[in-house]
Short mmCIF file of C-alpha atoms in Angstrom, two decimals:
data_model
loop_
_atom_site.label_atom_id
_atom_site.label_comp_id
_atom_site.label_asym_id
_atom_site.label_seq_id
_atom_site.Cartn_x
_atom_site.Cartn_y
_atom_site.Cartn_z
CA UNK A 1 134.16 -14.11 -49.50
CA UNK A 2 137.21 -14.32 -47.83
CA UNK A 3 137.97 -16.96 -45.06
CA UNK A 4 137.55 -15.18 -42.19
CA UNK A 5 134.19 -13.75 -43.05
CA UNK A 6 132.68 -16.96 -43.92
CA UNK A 7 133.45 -17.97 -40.72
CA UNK A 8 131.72 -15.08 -38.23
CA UNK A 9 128.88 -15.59 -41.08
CA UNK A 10 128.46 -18.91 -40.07
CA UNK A 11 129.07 -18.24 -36.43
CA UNK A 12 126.12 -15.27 -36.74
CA UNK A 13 123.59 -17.36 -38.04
CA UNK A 14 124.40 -20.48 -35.95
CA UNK A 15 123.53 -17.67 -33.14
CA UNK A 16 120.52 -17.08 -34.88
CA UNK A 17 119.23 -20.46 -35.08
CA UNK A 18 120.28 -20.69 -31.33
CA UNK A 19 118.47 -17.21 -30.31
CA UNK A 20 115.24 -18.45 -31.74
CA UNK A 21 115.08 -21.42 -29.71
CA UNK A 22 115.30 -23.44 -32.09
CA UNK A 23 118.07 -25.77 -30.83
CA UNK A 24 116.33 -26.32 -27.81
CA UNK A 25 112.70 -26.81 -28.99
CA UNK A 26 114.19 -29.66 -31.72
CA UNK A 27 116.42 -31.17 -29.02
CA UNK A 28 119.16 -30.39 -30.73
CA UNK A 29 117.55 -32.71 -33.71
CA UNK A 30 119.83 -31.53 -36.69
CA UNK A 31 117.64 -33.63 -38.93
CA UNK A 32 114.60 -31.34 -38.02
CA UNK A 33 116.41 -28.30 -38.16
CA UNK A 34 117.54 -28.58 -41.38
CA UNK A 35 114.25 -29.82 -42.50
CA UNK A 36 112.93 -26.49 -41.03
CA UNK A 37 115.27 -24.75 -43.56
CA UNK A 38 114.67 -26.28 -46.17
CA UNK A 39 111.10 -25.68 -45.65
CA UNK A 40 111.92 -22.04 -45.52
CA UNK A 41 113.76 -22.15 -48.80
CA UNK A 42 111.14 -23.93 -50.52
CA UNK A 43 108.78 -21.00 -49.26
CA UNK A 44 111.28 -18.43 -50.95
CA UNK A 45 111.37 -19.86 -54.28
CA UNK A 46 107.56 -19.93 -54.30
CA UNK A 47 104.25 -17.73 -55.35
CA UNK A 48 104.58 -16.94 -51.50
CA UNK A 49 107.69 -15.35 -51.41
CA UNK A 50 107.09 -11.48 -50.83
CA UNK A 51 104.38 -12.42 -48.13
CA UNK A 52 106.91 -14.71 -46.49
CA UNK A 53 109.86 -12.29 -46.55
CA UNK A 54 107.77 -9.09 -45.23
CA UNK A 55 106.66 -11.28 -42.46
CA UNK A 56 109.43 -12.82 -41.11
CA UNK A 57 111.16 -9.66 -41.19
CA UNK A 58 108.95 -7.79 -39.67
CA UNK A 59 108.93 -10.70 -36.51
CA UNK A 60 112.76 -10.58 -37.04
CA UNK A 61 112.76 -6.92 -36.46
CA UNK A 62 110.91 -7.02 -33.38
CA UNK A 63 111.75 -9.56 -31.78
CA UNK A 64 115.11 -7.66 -31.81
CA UNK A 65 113.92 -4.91 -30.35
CA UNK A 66 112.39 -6.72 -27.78
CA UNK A 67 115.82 -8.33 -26.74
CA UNK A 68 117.98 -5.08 -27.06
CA UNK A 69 119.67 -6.65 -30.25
CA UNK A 70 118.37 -4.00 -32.40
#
């Protein structure tokens, strides 16, 4: 990946993280954040996987819709 796409990558999901509220509900607690997603990741390498990913993107998808980011 070229230099210039790694960047609006990591711009994106910084907005992500941001858009959920997730900056605000942690106080900005990058300790806790990244705790979060590593919580996340442990979920994805699990027996939970498939569950996890149809539900989150489901939520992802609608809550999208719901803010006219679709």
């Amino acid at each position: 990946m070229k230099r210039r796409e790694r960047t609006r990558q990591l711009i994106e999901l910084g907005g992500l993280v941001a858009k959920a509220g997730v900056v605000e509900l942690t106080g900005d607690d990058r300790a806790v954040i990244y705790g979060l997603l590593v919580d996340a990741a442990a979920t994805l390498r699990g027996e939970q996987r498939e569950q996890a990913l149809t539900l989150w993107r489901r939520r992802g998808k609608r809550t999208f819709q719901e803010s006219g980011d679709a």
